[in-house]
Amino acid sequence: MRILQLDKNHPLIKQQLSEKGFVIDDDFSSTYAQLLDIIEPYEGIIIRSRVPMDRNFIQKAGNLKFIARVGAGLENIDLEAAAEFGVSVISSPEGNRDAVAEHVLGMLLVLTNRLFVSAEEVKQGLWRREENRGDELTGKTFGIIGYGNMGKAVARRLSGFSLNAIFYDIKPDLGDAFASAVNLDKLMGTADIISLHIPLTEETHYLVDEVFINGMAKDFYLINASRGKNVKTKALVRGLKSGKIIGAALDVLEFEKPSFEKLDSESDDLKYLLQSEKVIVTPHIAGWTHQSKEKLAQVIVDKIVAEFAS
């Protein structure tokens, strides 16, 4: 089976698949149009986010048996077209769930304890104690939207804190010892903290908008380590300015390019987020650790071998 790898990943992918008899070619530079001319012979594609796997691409890849994404989100793949043409879609959310969970908890603690703000002030010669009182997690209700690999990993990390973890998910029967299932109204009516762990779909695009924010019963903290377009930035900024959103920890932004490699545009709202001491922004690195790079790759290899090795 011939496989084309379109993004740089951990070398174990090529090494282990080659040992199993797969033929792996790398192409980290060809454009979408150039790839259309060479894709036809390949039976497998391994991607991250550089090249969209749309209907046209899948149709051109006449021998394609699978698309494997080294990561969790699948919005870069036309799932309907893949199913129509009999192409399996593989992802590896198991590989970076621990990294995402630790990043979420780290951002939250930094935000609620004003660690960045106070540390920078000390470096500037300021010693402000009263102004930098923290906000404890103890007794708060932590609301998780999306209780898959990432949401569950976050809930496990929270089990050492004296708080109430609840979650909302469109799938049934996901509850466990770490968080209790509730409907969305209940979550919005009780949560002090909202953490998003959802894919980007038509239903979740701008899930957090003016209606959502104003519908929250309490002033709240917002964490987004999913996709930037899950949150309407303009509504987020209004919420921060009004105080309805106490603070925001964002690993993703609405203004990212589809490849996630850099920001695609600027706006006054983005400038506000980057300048506000109520906001922490990181460059889409929640699942981006040394360990997750290897684990993501290993999950992909294991799934390909299980399904396609002869």
PDB file of N, CA, C and O in Angstrom, residues 35-89:
ATOM      1  N   LEU A  35      -0.703  18.689  -5.877  1.00  0.00           N
ATOM      2  CA  LEU A  35      -0.999  17.377  -5.326  1.00  0.00           C
ATOM      3  C   LEU A  35      -2.086  16.665  -6.117  1.00  0.00           C
ATOM      4  O   LEU A  35      -2.082  15.432  -6.232  1.00  0.00           O
ATOM      5  N   LEU A  36      -3.009  17.414  -6.678  1.00  0.00           N
ATOM      6  CA  LEU A  36      -4.061  16.798  -7.491  1.00  0.00           C
ATOM      7  C   LEU A  36      -3.488  16.014  -8.663  1.00  0.00           C
ATOM      8  O   LEU A  36      -4.065  15.013  -9.102  1.00  0.00           O
ATOM      9  N   ASP A  37      -2.344  16.456  -9.153  1.00  0.00           N
ATOM     10  CA  ASP A  37      -1.732  15.795 -10.308  1.00  0.00           C
ATOM     11  C   ASP A  37      -1.020  14.498  -9.961  1.00  0.00           C
ATOM     12  O   ASP A  37      -0.737  13.685 -10.837  1.00  0.00           O
ATOM     13  N   ILE A  38      -0.714  14.299  -8.673  1.00  0.00           N
ATOM     14  CA  ILE A  38       0.088  13.128  -8.300  1.00  0.00           C
ATOM     15  C   ILE A  38      -0.615  12.177  -7.335  1.00  0.00           C
ATOM     16  O   ILE A  38      -0.096  11.113  -7.016  1.00  0.00           O
ATOM     17  N   ILE A  39      -1.816  12.542  -6.897  1.00  0.00           N
ATOM     18  CA  ILE A  39      -2.436  11.790  -5.803  1.00  0.00           C
ATOM     19  C   ILE A  39      -3.051  10.461  -6.236  1.00  0.00           C
ATOM     20  O   ILE A  39      -3.207   9.536  -5.428  1.00  0.00           O
ATOM     21  N   GLU A  40      -3.377  10.306  -7.505  1.00  0.00           N
ATOM     22  CA  GLU A  40      -4.178   9.168  -7.958  1.00  0.00           C
ATOM     23  C   GLU A  40      -3.643   7.793  -7.554  1.00  0.00           C
ATOM     24  O   GLU A  40      -4.420   6.917  -7.158  1.00  0.00           O
ATOM     25  N   PRO A  41      -2.324   7.527  -7.589  1.00  0.00           N
ATOM     26  CA  PRO A  41      -1.855   6.177  -7.260  1.00  0.00           C
ATOM     27  C   PRO A  41      -1.905   5.833  -5.767  1.00  0.00           C
ATOM     28  O   PRO A  41      -1.805   4.651  -5.411  1.00  0.00           O
ATOM     29  N   TYR A  42      -2.053   6.820  -4.896  1.00  0.00           N
ATOM     30  CA  TYR A  42      -1.891   6.566  -3.464  1.00  0.00           C
ATOM     31  C   TYR A  42      -3.170   5.994  -2.851  1.00  0.00           C
ATOM     32  O   TYR A  42      -4.289   6.406  -3.168  1.00  0.00           O
ATOM     33  N   GLU A  43      -2.963   5.057  -1.944  1.00  0.00           N
ATOM     34  CA  GLU A  43      -4.081   4.411  -1.252  1.00  0.00           C
ATOM     35  C   GLU A  43      -4.310   4.976   0.147  1.00  0.00           C
ATOM     36  O   GLU A  43      -5.353   4.734   0.752  1.00  0.00           O
ATOM     37  N   GLY A  44      -3.342   5.721   0.651  1.00  0.00           N
ATOM     38  CA  GLY A  44      -3.479   6.339   1.962  1.00  0.00           C
ATOM     39  C   GLY A  44      -2.852   7.712   1.992  1.00  0.00           C
ATOM     40  O   GLY A  44      -1.890   7.980   1.255  1.00  0.00           O
ATOM     41  N   ILE A  45      -3.412   8.603   2.801  1.00  0.00           N
ATOM     42  CA  ILE A  45      -2.865   9.948   2.994  1.00  0.00           C
ATOM     43  C   ILE A  45      -2.770  10.196   4.495  1.00  0.00           C
ATOM     44  O   ILE A  45      -3.706   9.900   5.247  1.00  0.00           O
ATOM     45  N   ILE A  46      -1.633  10.742   4.933  1.00  0.00           N
ATOM     46  CA  ILE A  46      -1.458  11.144   6.329  1.00  0.00           C
ATOM     47  C   ILE A  46      -1.279  12.654   6.352  1.00  0.00           C
ATOM     48  O   ILE A  46      -0.394  13.194   5.674  1.00  0.00           O
ATOM     49  N   ILE A  47      -2.121  13.339   7.120  1.00  0.00           N
ATOM     50  CA  ILE A  47      -2.120  14.801   7.124  1.00  0.00           C
ATOM     51  C   ILE A  47      -2.147  15.322   8.555  1.00  0.00           C
ATOM     52  O   ILE A  47      -2.412  14.587   9.499  1.00  0.00           O
ATOM     53  N   ARG A  48      -1.855  16.625   8.689  1.00  0.00           N
ATOM     54  CA  ARG A  48      -2.250  17.385   9.873  1.00  0.00           C
ATOM     55  C   ARG A  48      -3.295  18.399   9.407  1.00  0.00           C
ATOM     56  O   ARG A  48      -4.466  18.100   9.429  1.00  0.00           O
ATOM     57  N   SER A  49      -2.856  19.574   8.941  1.00  0.00           N
ATOM     58  CA  SER A  49      -3.837  20.596   8.570  1.00  0.00           C
ATOM     59  C   SER A  49      -3.465  21.391   7.323  1.00  0.00           C
ATOM     60  O   SER A  49      -4.213  22.281   6.923  1.00  0.00           O
ATOM     61  N   ARG A  50      -2.326  21.090   6.716  1.00  0.00           N
ATOM     62  CA  ARG A  50      -1.820  21.938   5.632  1.00  0.00           C
ATOM     63  C   ARG A  50      -2.718  21.931   4.411  1.00  0.00           C
ATOM     64  O   ARG A  50      -2.960  22.966   3.782  1.00  0.00           O
ATOM     65  N   VAL A  51      -3.233  20.767   4.033  1.00  0.00           N
ATOM     66  CA  VAL A  51      -3.981  20.621   2.781  1.00  0.00           C
ATOM     67  C   VAL A  51      -5.404  20.162   3.088  1.00  0.00           C
ATOM     68  O   VAL A  51      -5.594  19.164   3.780  1.00  0.00           O
ATOM     69  N   PRO A  52      -6.414  20.867   2.576  1.00  0.00           N
ATOM     70  CA  PRO A  52      -7.794  20.433   2.812  1.00  0.00           C
ATOM     71  C   PRO A  52      -8.136  19.186   2.005  1.00  0.00           C
ATOM     72  O   PRO A  52      -7.826  19.101   0.814  1.00  0.00           O
ATOM     73  N   MET A  53      -8.778  18.251   2.673  1.00  0.00           N
ATOM     74  CA  MET A  53      -9.240  17.039   1.992  1.00  0.00           C
ATOM     75  C   MET A  53     -10.711  17.243   1.627  1.00  0.00           C
ATOM     76  O   MET A  53     -11.622  16.746   2.277  1.00  0.00           O
ATOM     77  N   ASP A  54     -10.944  18.020   0.570  1.00  0.00           N
ATOM     78  CA  ASP A  54     -12.315  18.320   0.171  1.00  0.00           C
ATOM     79  C   ASP A  54     -12.819  17.298  -0.848  1.00  0.00           C
ATOM     80  O   ASP A  54     -12.117  16.354  -1.219  1.00  0.00           O
ATOM     81  N   ARG A  55     -14.040  17.473  -1.287  1.00  0.00           N
ATOM     82  CA  ARG A  55     -14.650  16.515  -2.213  1.00  0.00           C
ATOM     83  C   ARG A  55     -13.834  16.365  -3.489  1.00  0.00           C
ATOM     84  O   ARG A  55     -13.633  15.255  -3.988  1.00  0.00           O
ATOM     85  N   ASN A  56     -13.369  17.484  -4.021  1.00  0.00           N
ATOM     86  CA  ASN A  56     -12.593  17.443  -5.260  1.00  0.00           C
ATOM     87  C   ASN A  56     -11.323  16.616  -5.089  1.00  0.00           C
ATOM     88  O   ASN A  56     -10.987  15.776  -5.934  1.00  0.00           O
ATOM     89  N   PHE A  57     -10.620  16.826  -3.974  1.00  0.00           N
ATOM     90  CA  PHE A  57      -9.377  16.105  -3.724  1.00  0.00           C
ATOM     91  C   PHE A  57      -9.656  14.611  -3.566  1.00  0.00           C
ATOM     92  O   PHE A  57      -8.969  13.766  -4.153  1.00  0.00           O
ATOM     93  N   ILE A  58     -10.665  14.278  -2.781  1.00  0.00           N
ATOM     94  CA  ILE A  58     -10.977  12.868  -2.537  1.00  0.00           C
ATOM     95  C   ILE A  58     -11.390  12.169  -3.837  1.00  0.00           C
ATOM     96  O   ILE A  58     -11.020  11.025  -4.095  1.00  0.00           O
ATOM     97  N   GLN A  59     -12.140  12.883  -4.660  1.00  0.00           N
ATOM     98  CA  GLN A  59     -12.573  12.298  -5.931  1.00  0.00           C
ATOM     99  C   GLN A  59     -11.396  12.063  -6.868  1.00  0.00           C
ATOM    100  O   GLN A  59     -11.347  11.052  -7.586  1.00  0.00           O
ATOM    101  N   LYS A  60     -10.437  12.976  -6.851  1.00  0.00           N
ATOM    102  CA  LYS A  60      -9.243  12.823  -7.694  1.00  0.00           C
ATOM    103  C   LYS A  60      -8.380  11.647  -7.232  1.00  0.00           C
ATOM    104  O   LYS A  60      -7.692  11.015  -8.038  1.00  0.00           O
ATOM    105  N   ALA A  61      -8.402  11.352  -5.937  1.00  0.00           N
ATOM    106  CA  ALA A  61      -7.592  10.255  -5.382  1.00  0.00           C
ATOM    107  C   ALA A  61      -8.349   8.947  -5.566  1.00  0.00           C
ATOM    108  O   ALA A  61      -8.898   8.373  -4.625  1.00  0.00           O
ATOM    109  N   GLY A  62      -8.356   8.461  -6.777  1.00  0.00           N
ATOM    110  CA  GLY A  62      -9.218   7.355  -7.157  1.00  0.00           C
ATOM    111  C   GLY A  62      -8.946   6.037  -6.447  1.00  0.00           C
ATOM    112  O   GLY A  62      -9.820   5.177  -6.380  1.00  0.00           O
ATOM    113  N   ASN A  63      -7.741   5.848  -5.923  1.00  0.00           N
ATOM    114  CA  ASN A  63      -7.397   4.597  -5.248  1.00  0.00           C
ATOM    115  C   ASN A  63      -7.377   4.722  -3.728  1.00  0.00           C
ATOM    116  O   ASN A  63      -6.952   3.808  -3.025  1.00  0.00           O
ATOM    117  N   LEU A  64      -7.846   5.866  -3.229  1.00  0.00           N
ATOM    118  CA  LEU A  64      -7.704   6.168  -1.813  1.00  0.00           C
ATOM    119  C   LEU A  64      -8.553   5.256  -0.941  1.00  0.00           C
ATOM    120  O   LEU A  64      -9.745   5.057  -1.191  1.00  0.00           O
ATOM    121  N   LYS A  65      -7.916   4.682   0.076  1.00  0.00           N
ATOM    122  CA  LYS A  65      -8.605   3.828   1.039  1.00  0.00           C
ATOM    123  C   LYS A  65      -8.746   4.500   2.408  1.00  0.00           C
ATOM    124  O   LYS A  65      -9.664   4.186   3.156  1.00  0.00           O
ATOM    125  N   PHE A  66      -7.815   5.407   2.753  1.00  0.00           N
ATOM    126  CA  PHE A  66      -7.937   6.075   4.042  1.00  0.00           C
ATOM    127  C   PHE A  66      -7.256   7.433   4.039  1.00  0.00           C
ATOM    128  O   PHE A  66      -6.329   7.692   3.277  1.00  0.00           O
ATOM    129  N   ILE A  67      -7.778   8.308   4.909  1.00  0.00           N
ATOM    130  CA  ILE A  67      -7.134   9.570   5.264  1.00  0.00           C
ATOM    131  C   ILE A  67      -6.891   9.515   6.762  1.00  0.00           C
ATOM    132  O   ILE A  67      -7.824   9.291   7.544  1.00  0.00           O
ATOM    133  N   ALA A  68      -5.656   9.685   7.183  1.00  0.00           N
ATOM    134  CA  ALA A  68      -5.307   9.651   8.601  1.00  0.00           C
ATOM    135  C   ALA A  68      -4.858  11.036   9.032  1.00  0.00           C
ATOM    136  O   ALA A  68      -3.886  11.563   8.485  1.00  0.00           O
ATOM    137  N   ARG A  69      -5.546  11.622   9.995  1.00  0.00           N
ATOM    138  CA  ARG A  69      -5.153  12.927  10.506  1.00  0.00           C
ATOM    139  C   ARG A  69      -4.448  12.773  11.840  1.00  0.00           C
ATOM    140  O   ARG A  69      -4.997  12.199  12.781  1.00  0.00           O
ATOM    141  N   VAL A  70      -3.229  13.288  11.899  1.00  0.00           N
ATOM    142  CA  VAL A  70      -2.451  13.249  13.135  1.00  0.00           C
ATOM    143  C   VAL A  70      -2.937  14.395  14.017  1.00  0.00           C
ATOM    144  O   VAL A  70      -2.407  15.499  14.014  1.00  0.00           O
ATOM    145  N   GLY A  71      -3.983  14.114  14.760  1.00  0.00           N
ATOM    146  CA  GLY A  71      -4.631  15.108  15.582  1.00  0.00           C
ATOM    147  C   GLY A  71      -6.058  14.693  15.839  1.00  0.00           C
ATOM    148  O   GLY A  71      -6.462  13.564  15.537  1.00  0.00           O
ATOM    149  N   ALA A  72      -6.857  15.622  16.364  1.00  0.00           N
ATOM    150  CA  ALA A  72      -8.225  15.280  16.760  1.00  0.00           C
ATOM    151  C   ALA A  72      -9.275  15.815  15.799  1.00  0.00           C
ATOM    152  O   ALA A  72     -10.151  15.090  15.358  1.00  0.00           O
ATOM    153  N   GLY A  73      -9.205  17.109  15.468  1.00  0.00           N
ATOM    154  CA  GLY A  73     -10.243  17.741  14.662  1.00  0.00           C
ATOM    155  C   GLY A  73     -10.266  17.244  13.230  1.00  0.00           C
ATOM    156  O   GLY A  73      -9.223  16.994  12.621  1.00  0.00           O
ATOM    157  N   LEU A  74     -11.474  17.130  12.674  1.00  0.00           N
ATOM    158  CA  LEU A  74     -11.638  16.607  11.314  1.00  0.00           C
ATOM    159  C   LEU A  74     -12.298  17.612  10.378  1.00  0.00           C
ATOM    160  O   LEU A  74     -12.767  17.241   9.311  1.00  0.00           O
ATOM    161  N   GLU A  75     -12.341  18.886  10.785  1.00  0.00           N
ATOM    162  CA  GLU A  75     -13.026  19.863   9.948  1.00  0.00           C
ATOM    163  C   GLU A  75     -12.323  20.098   8.617  1.00  0.00           C
ATOM    164  O   GLU A  75     -12.896  20.672   7.693  1.00  0.00           O
ATOM    165  N   ASN A  76     -11.074  19.659   8.501  1.00  0.00           N
ATOM    166  CA  ASN A  76     -10.314  19.809   7.264  1.00  0.00           C
ATOM    167  C   ASN A  76     -10.614  18.706   6.259  1.00  0.00           C
ATOM    168  O   ASN A  76     -10.055  18.679   5.171  1.00  0.00           O
ATOM    169  N   ILE A  77     -11.493  17.773   6.631  1.00  0.00           N
ATOM    170  CA  ILE A  77     -11.815  16.628   5.785  1.00  0.00           C
ATOM    171  C   ILE A  77     -13.307  16.633   5.487  1.00  0.00           C
ATOM    172  O   ILE A  77     -14.130  16.774   6.398  1.00  0.00           O
ATOM    173  N   ASP A  78     -13.672  16.473   4.226  1.00  0.00           N
ATOM    174  CA  ASP A  78     -15.076  16.354   3.847  1.00  0.00           C
ATOM    175  C   ASP A  78     -15.527  14.939   4.184  1.00  0.00           C
ATOM    176  O   ASP A  78     -15.327  14.001   3.409  1.00  0.00           O
ATOM    177  N   LEU A  79     -16.115  14.784   5.358  1.00  0.00           N
ATOM    178  CA  LEU A  79     -16.483  13.454   5.843  1.00  0.00           C
ATOM    179  C   LEU A  79     -17.581  12.821   4.997  1.00  0.00           C
ATOM    180  O   LEU A  79     -17.608  11.606   4.801  1.00  0.00           O
ATOM    181  N   GLU A  80     -18.467  13.642   4.483  1.00  0.00           N
ATOM    182  CA  GLU A  80     -19.542  13.120   3.636  1.00  0.00           C
ATOM    183  C   GLU A  80     -18.978  12.539   2.349  1.00  0.00           C
ATOM    184  O   GLU A  80     -19.366  11.445   1.920  1.00  0.00           O
ATOM    185  N   ALA A  81     -18.031  13.262   1.741  1.00  0.00           N
ATOM    186  CA  ALA A  81     -17.413  12.766   0.514  1.00  0.00           C
ATOM    187  C   ALA A  81     -16.583  11.514   0.783  1.00  0.00           C
ATOM    188  O   ALA A  81     -16.586  10.565  -0.014  1.00  0.00           O
ATOM    189  N   ALA A  82     -15.877  11.507   1.901  1.00  0.00           N
ATOM    190  CA  ALA A  82     -15.081  10.327   2.246  1.00  0.00           C
ATOM    191  C   ALA A  82     -15.967   9.092   2.369  1.00  0.00           C
ATOM    192  O   ALA A  82     -15.648   8.018   1.846  1.00  0.00           O
ATOM    193  N   ALA A  83     -17.098   9.232   3.050  1.00  0.00           N
ATOM    194  CA  ALA A  83     -18.020   8.102   3.194  1.00  0.00           C
ATOM    195  C   ALA A  83     -18.577   7.677   1.842  1.00  0.00           C
ATOM    196  O   ALA A  83     -18.704   6.477   1.550  1.00  0.00           O
ATOM    197  N   GLU A  84     -18.899   8.648   1.016  1.00  0.00           N
ATOM    198  CA  GLU A  84     -19.469   8.354  -0.300  1.00  0.00           C
ATOM    199  C   GLU A  84     -18.505   7.549  -1.172  1.00  0.00           C
ATOM    200  O   GLU A  84     -18.909   6.639  -1.900  1.00  0.00           O
ATOM    201  N   PHE A  85     -17.222   7.867  -1.066  1.00  0.00           N
ATOM    202  CA  PHE A  85     -16.235   7.182  -1.902  1.00  0.00           C
ATOM    203  C   PHE A  85     -15.555   6.017  -1.175  1.00  0.00           C
ATOM    204  O   PHE A  85     -14.562   5.480  -1.653  1.00  0.00           O
ATOM    205  N   GLY A  86     -16.077   5.658  -0.028  1.00  0.00           N
ATOM    206  CA  GLY A  86     -15.555   4.498   0.695  1.00  0.00           C
ATOM    207  C   GLY A  86     -14.183   4.693   1.296  1.00  0.00           C
ATOM    208  O   GLY A  86     -13.411   3.747   1.422  1.00  0.00           O
ATOM    209  N   VAL A  87     -13.885   5.931   1.710  1.00  0.00           N
ATOM    210  CA  VAL A  87     -12.583   6.255   2.283  1.00  0.00           C
ATOM    211  C   VAL A  87     -12.700   6.298   3.813  1.00  0.00           C
ATOM    212  O   VAL A  87     -13.500   7.062   4.355  1.00  0.00           O
ATOM    213  N   SER A  88     -11.919   5.496   4.505  1.00  0.00           N
ATOM    214  CA  SER A  88     -11.899   5.527   5.966  1.00  0.00           C
ATOM    215  C   SER A  88     -11.203   6.793   6.451  1.00  0.00           C
ATOM    216  O   SER A  88     -10.226   7.238   5.840  1.00  0.00           O
ATOM    217  N   VAL A  89     -11.712   7.367   7.528  1.00  0.00           N
ATOM    218  CA  VAL A  89     -11.098   8.547   8.135  1.00  0.00           C
ATOM    219  C   VAL A  89     -10.625   8.164   9.532  1.00  0.00           C
ATOM    220  O   VAL A  89     -11.394   7.655  10.344  1.00  0.00           O
TER     221      VAL A  89
END
